[in-house]
PDB file of C-alpha atoms in Angstrom:
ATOM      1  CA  UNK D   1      -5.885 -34.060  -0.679  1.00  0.00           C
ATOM      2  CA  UNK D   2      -4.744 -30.185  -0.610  1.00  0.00           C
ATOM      3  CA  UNK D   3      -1.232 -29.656   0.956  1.00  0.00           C
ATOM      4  CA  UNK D   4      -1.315 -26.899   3.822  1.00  0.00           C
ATOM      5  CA  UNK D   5       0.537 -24.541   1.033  1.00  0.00           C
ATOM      6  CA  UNK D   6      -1.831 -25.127  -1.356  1.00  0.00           C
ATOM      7  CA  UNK D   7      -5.256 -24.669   0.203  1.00  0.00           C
ATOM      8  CA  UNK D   8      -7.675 -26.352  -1.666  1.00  0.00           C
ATOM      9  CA  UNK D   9      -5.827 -25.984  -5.304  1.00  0.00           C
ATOM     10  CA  UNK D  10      -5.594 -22.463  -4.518  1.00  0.00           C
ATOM     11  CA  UNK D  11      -2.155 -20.343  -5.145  1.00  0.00           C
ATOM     12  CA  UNK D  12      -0.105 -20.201  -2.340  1.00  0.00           C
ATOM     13  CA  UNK D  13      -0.671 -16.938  -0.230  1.00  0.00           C
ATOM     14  CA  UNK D  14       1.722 -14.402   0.643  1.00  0.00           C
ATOM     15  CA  UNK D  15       2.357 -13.888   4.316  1.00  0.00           C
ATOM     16  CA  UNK D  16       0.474 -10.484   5.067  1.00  0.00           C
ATOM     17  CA  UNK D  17       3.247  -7.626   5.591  1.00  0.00           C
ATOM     18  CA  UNK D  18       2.817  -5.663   8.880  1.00  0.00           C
ATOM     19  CA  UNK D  19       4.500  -2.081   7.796  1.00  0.00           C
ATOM     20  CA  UNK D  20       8.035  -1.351   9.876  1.00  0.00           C
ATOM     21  CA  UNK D  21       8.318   1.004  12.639  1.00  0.00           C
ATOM     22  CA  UNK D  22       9.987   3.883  10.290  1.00  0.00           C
ATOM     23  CA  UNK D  23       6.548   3.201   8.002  1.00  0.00           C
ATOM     24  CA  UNK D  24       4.149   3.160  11.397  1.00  0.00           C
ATOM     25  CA  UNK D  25       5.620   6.501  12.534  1.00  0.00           C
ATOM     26  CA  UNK D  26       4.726   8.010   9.013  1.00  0.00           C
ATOM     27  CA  UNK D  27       1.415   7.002   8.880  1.00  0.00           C
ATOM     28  CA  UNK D  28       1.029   7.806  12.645  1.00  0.00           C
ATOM     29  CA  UNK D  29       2.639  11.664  11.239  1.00  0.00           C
ATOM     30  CA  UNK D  30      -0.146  11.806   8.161  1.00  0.00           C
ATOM     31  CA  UNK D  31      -3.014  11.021  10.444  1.00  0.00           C
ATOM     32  CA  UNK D  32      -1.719  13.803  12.690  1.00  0.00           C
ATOM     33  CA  UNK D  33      -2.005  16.020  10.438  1.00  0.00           C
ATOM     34  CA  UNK D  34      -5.332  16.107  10.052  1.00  0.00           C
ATOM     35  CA  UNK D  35      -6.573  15.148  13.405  1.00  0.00           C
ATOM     36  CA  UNK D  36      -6.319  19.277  13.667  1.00  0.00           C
ATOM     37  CA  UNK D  37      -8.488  19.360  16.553  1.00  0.00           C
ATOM     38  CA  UNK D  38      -6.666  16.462  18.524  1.00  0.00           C
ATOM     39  CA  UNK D  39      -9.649  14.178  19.158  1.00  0.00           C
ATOM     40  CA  UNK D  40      -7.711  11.618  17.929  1.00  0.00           C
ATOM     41  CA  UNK D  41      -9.781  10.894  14.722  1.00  0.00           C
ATOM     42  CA  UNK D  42      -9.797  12.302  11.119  1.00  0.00           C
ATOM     43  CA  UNK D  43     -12.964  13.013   8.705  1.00  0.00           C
ATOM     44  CA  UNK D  44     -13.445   9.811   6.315  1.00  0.00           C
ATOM     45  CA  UNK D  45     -13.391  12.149   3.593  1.00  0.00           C
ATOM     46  CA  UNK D  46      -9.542  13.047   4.733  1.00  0.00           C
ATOM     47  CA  UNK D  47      -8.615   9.702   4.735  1.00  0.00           C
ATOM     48  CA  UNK D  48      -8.104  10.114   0.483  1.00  0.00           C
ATOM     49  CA  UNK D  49      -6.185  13.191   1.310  1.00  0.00           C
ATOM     50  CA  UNK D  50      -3.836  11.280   4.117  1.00  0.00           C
ATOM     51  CA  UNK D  51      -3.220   8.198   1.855  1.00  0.00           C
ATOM     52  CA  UNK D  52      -1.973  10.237  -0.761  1.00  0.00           C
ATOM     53  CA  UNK D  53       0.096  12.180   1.273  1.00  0.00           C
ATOM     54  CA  UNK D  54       1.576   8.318   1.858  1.00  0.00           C
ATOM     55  CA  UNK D  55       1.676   7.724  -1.890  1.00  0.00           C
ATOM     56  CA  UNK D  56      -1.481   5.761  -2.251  1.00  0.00           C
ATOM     57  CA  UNK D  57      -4.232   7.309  -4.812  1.00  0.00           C
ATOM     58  CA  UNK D  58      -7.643   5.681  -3.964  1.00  0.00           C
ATOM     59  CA  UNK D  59     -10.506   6.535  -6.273  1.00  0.00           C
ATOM     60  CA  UNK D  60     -13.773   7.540  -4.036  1.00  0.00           C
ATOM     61  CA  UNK D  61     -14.907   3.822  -4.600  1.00  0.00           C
ATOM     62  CA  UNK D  62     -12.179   2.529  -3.834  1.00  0.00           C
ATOM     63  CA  UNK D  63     -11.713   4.035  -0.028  1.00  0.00           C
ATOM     64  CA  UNK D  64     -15.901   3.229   0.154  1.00  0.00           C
ATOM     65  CA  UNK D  65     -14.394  -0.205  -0.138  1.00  0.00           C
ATOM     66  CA  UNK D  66     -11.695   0.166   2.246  1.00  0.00           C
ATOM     67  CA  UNK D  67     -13.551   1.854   4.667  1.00  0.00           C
ATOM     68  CA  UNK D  68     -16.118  -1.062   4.388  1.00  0.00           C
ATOM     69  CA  UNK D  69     -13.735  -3.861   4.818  1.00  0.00           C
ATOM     70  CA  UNK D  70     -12.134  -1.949   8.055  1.00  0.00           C
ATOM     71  CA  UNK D  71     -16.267  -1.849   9.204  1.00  0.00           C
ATOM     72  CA  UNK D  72     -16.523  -5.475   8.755  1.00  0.00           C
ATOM     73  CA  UNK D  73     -13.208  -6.855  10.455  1.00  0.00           C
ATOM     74  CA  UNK D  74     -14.364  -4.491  13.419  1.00  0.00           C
ATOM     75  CA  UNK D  75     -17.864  -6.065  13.842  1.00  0.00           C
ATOM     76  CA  UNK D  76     -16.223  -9.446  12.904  1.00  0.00           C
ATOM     77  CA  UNK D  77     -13.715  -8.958  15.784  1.00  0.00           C
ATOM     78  CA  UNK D  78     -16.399  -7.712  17.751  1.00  0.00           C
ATOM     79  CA  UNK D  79     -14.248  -4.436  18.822  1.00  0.00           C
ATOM     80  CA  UNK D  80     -17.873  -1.903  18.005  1.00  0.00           C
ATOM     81  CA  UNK D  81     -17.866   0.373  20.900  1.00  0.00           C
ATOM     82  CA  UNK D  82     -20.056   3.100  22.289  1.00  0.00           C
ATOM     83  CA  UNK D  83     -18.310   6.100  20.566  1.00  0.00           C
ATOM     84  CA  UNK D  84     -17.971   3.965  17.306  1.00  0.00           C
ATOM     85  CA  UNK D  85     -21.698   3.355  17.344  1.00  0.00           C
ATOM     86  CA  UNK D  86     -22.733   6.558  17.578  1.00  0.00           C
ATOM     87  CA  UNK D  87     -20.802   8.193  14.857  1.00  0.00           C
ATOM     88  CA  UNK D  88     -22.076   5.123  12.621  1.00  0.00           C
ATOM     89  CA  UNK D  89     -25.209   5.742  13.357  1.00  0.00           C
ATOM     90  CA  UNK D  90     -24.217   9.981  12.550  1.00  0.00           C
ATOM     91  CA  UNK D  91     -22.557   8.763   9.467  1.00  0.00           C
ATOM     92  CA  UNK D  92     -25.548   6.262   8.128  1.00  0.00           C
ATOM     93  CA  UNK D  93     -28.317   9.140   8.773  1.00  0.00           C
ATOM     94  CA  UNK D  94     -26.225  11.523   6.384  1.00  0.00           C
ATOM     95  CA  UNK D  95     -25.931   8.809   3.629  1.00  0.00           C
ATOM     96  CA  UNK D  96     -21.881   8.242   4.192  1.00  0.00           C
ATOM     97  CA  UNK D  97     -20.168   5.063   4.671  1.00  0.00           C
ATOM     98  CA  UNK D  98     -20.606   3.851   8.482  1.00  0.00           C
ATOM     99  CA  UNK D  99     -17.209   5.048   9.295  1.00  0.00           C
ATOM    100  CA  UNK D 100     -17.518   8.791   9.168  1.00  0.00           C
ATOM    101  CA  UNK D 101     -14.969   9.167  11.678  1.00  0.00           C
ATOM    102  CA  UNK D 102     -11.251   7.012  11.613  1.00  0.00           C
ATOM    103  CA  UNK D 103      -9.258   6.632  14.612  1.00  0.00           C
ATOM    104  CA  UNK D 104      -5.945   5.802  13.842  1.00  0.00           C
ATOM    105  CA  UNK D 105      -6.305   2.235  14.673  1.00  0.00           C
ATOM    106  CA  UNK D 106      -8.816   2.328  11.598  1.00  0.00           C
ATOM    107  CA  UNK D 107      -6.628   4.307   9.517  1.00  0.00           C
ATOM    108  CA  UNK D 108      -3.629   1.847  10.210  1.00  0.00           C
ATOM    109  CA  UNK D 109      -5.676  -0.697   9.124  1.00  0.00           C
ATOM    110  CA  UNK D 110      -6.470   0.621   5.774  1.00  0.00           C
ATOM    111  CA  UNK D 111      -2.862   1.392   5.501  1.00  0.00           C
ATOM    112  CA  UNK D 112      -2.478  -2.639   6.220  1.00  0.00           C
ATOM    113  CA  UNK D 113      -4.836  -3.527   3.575  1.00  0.00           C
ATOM    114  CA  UNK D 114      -3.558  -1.402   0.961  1.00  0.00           C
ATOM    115  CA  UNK D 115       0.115  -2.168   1.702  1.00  0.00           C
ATOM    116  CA  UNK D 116      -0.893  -5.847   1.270  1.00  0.00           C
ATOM    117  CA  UNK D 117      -2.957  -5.512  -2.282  1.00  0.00           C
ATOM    118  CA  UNK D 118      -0.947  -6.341  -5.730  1.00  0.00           C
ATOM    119  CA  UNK D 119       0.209  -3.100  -7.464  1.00  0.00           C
ATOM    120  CA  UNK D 120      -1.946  -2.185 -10.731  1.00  0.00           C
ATOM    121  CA  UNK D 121      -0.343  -2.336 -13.912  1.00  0.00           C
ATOM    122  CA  UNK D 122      -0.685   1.676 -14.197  1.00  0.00           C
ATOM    123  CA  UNK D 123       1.039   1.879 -10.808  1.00  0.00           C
ATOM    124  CA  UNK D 124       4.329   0.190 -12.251  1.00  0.00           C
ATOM    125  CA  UNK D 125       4.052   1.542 -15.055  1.00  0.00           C
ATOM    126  CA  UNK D 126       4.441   4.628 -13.117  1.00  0.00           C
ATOM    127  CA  UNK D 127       7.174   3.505 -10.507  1.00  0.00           C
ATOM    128  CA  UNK D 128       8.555   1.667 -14.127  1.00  0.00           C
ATOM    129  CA  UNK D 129       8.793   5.285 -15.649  1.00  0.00           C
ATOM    130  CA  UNK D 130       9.855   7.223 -12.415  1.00  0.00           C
ATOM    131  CA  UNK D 131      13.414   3.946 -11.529  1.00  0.00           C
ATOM    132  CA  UNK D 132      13.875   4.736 -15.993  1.00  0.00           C
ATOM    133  CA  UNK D 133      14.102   8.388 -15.538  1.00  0.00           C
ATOM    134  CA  UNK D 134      10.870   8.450 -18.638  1.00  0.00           C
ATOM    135  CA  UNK D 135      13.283   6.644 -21.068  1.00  0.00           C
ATOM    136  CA  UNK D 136      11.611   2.644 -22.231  1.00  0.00           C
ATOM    137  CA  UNK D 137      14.220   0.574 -20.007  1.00  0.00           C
ATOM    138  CA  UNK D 138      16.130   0.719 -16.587  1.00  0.00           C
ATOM    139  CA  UNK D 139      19.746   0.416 -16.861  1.00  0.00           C
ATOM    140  CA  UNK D 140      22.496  -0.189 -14.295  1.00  0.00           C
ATOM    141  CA  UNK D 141      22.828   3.674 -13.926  1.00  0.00           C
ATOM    142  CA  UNK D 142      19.479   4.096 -13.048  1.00  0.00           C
ATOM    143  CA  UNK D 143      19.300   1.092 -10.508  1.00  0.00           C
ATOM    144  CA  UNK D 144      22.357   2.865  -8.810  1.00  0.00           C
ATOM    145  CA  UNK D 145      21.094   6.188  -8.914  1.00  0.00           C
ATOM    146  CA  UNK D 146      17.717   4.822  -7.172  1.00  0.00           C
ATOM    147  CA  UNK D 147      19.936   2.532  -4.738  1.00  0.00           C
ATOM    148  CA  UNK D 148      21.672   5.837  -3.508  1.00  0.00           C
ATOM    149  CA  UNK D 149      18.801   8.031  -3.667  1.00  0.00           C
ATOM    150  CA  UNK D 150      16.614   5.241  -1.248  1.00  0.00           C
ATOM    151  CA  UNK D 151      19.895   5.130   0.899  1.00  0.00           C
ATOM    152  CA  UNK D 152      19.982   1.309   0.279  1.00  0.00           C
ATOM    153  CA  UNK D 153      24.457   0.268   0.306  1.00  0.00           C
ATOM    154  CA  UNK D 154      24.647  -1.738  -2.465  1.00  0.00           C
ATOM    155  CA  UNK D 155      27.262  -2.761  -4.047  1.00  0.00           C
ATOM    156  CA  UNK D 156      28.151  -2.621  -7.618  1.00  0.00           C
ATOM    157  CA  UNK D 157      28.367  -6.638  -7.693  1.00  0.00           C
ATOM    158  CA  UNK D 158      24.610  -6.505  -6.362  1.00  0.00           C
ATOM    159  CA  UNK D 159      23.045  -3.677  -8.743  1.00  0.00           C
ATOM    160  CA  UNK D 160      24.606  -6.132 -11.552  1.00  0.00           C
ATOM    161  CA  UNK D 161      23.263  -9.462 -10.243  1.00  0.00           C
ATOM    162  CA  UNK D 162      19.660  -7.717 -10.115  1.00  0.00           C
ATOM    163  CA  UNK D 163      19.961  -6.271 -13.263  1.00  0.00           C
ATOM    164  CA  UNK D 164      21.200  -9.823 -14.675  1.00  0.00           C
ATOM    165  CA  UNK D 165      18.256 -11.623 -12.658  1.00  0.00           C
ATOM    166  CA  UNK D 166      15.408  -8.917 -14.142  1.00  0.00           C
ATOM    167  CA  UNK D 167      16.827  -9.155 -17.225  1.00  0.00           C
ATOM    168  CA  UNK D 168      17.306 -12.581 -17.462  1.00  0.00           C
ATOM    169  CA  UNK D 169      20.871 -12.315 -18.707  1.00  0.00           C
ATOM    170  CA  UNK D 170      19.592 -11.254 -22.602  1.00  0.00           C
ATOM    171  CA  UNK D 171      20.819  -7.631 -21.971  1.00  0.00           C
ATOM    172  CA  UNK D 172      21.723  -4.953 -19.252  1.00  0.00           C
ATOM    173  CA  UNK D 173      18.955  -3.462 -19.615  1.00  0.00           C
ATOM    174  CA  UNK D 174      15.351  -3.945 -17.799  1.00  0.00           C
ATOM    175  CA  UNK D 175      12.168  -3.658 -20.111  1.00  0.00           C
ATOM    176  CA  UNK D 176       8.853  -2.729 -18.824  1.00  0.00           C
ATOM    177  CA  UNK D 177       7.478  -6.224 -19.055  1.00  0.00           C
ATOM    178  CA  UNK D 178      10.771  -7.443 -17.315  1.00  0.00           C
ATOM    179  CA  UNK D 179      10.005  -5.069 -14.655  1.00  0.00           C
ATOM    180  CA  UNK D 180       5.742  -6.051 -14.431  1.00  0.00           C
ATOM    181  CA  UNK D 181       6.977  -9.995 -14.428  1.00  0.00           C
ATOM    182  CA  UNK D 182       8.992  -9.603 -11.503  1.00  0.00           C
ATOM    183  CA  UNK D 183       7.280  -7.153  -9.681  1.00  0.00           C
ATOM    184  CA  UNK D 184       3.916  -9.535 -10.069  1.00  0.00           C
ATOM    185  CA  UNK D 185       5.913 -13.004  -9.662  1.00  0.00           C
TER     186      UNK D 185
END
């Protein structure tokens, strides 16, 4: 019999993370910034444009998918209102996903889902590359130079026990793969 950790033989799933009220305020800025005309939503084609502003880079299939999903947990919550039914209906007749127009509700909740999906390997390799300053491993320099530049306090002590952890204790210095296993673990 399955354990309640372990449902059905399944891994174990990660709690989903709710973003912090420093990283609600910046999303709440992006989709500002282009809701121009202040009607409170934004053009499903600037969603792309607003999650890269936020460091996300969704292919056009990709936010088709994430549009979709943010569709289905609407009708699924039951939440489809008058206003959201007609621009669905707008948006279907013109061949775009239902959702031709976000509020910020919907755009949080993309935000949500993409905060919550497992990095690909080319995006750390590229967050790999950016903490190594483009050289093939992360050292104790860089790890302090990122700590300062994120404003994180840590001590010395603590840069050296995560570099000893990532490492695991064969070197001082953090490979690529050492970087992918514990970033994916």
């Amino acid at each position: 019999m399955p354990d309640a950790k372990n449902k059905g033989g399944k891994g174990v799933r990660r709690p989903r993370l709710e973003p912090t009220e420093q990283q609600r305020a910046d999303i709440k800025e992006a989709f500002d910034l282009f809701d121009v005309e202040g009607t409170g939503t934004i053009d499903a084609k600037e969603v792309r444009v607003a999650l890269r502003a936020l460091g996300f880079e969704p292919s056009r299939d990709e936010l088709k998918r994430l549009i979709a999903e943010v569709e289905r947990n609407k009708k699924y919550a039951g939440s489809t209102d008058g206003m959201d039914k007609q621009r669905n209906t707008a948006a279907q007749g013109a061949g775009q996903p239902s959702l031709a127009q976000l509020d910020y509700n919907d755009f949080l909740e993309i935000m949500k889902i993409k905060m919550n999906e497992k990095p690909t390997r080319e995006q750390l390799s590229k967050g790999f590359l950016a903490l190594a300053n483009g050289k093939d491993v992360i050292t104790w320099d860089d790890l302090k130079k990122a700590s300062v530049d994120l404003g994180e306090k840590l001590s010395d002590e603590e840069l050296r026990e995560m570099l000893a952890h990532a490492c695991r204790g064969r070197s001082s210095q953090v490979t690529e793969e050492d970087f992918f296993r514990i970033l994916r673990s």
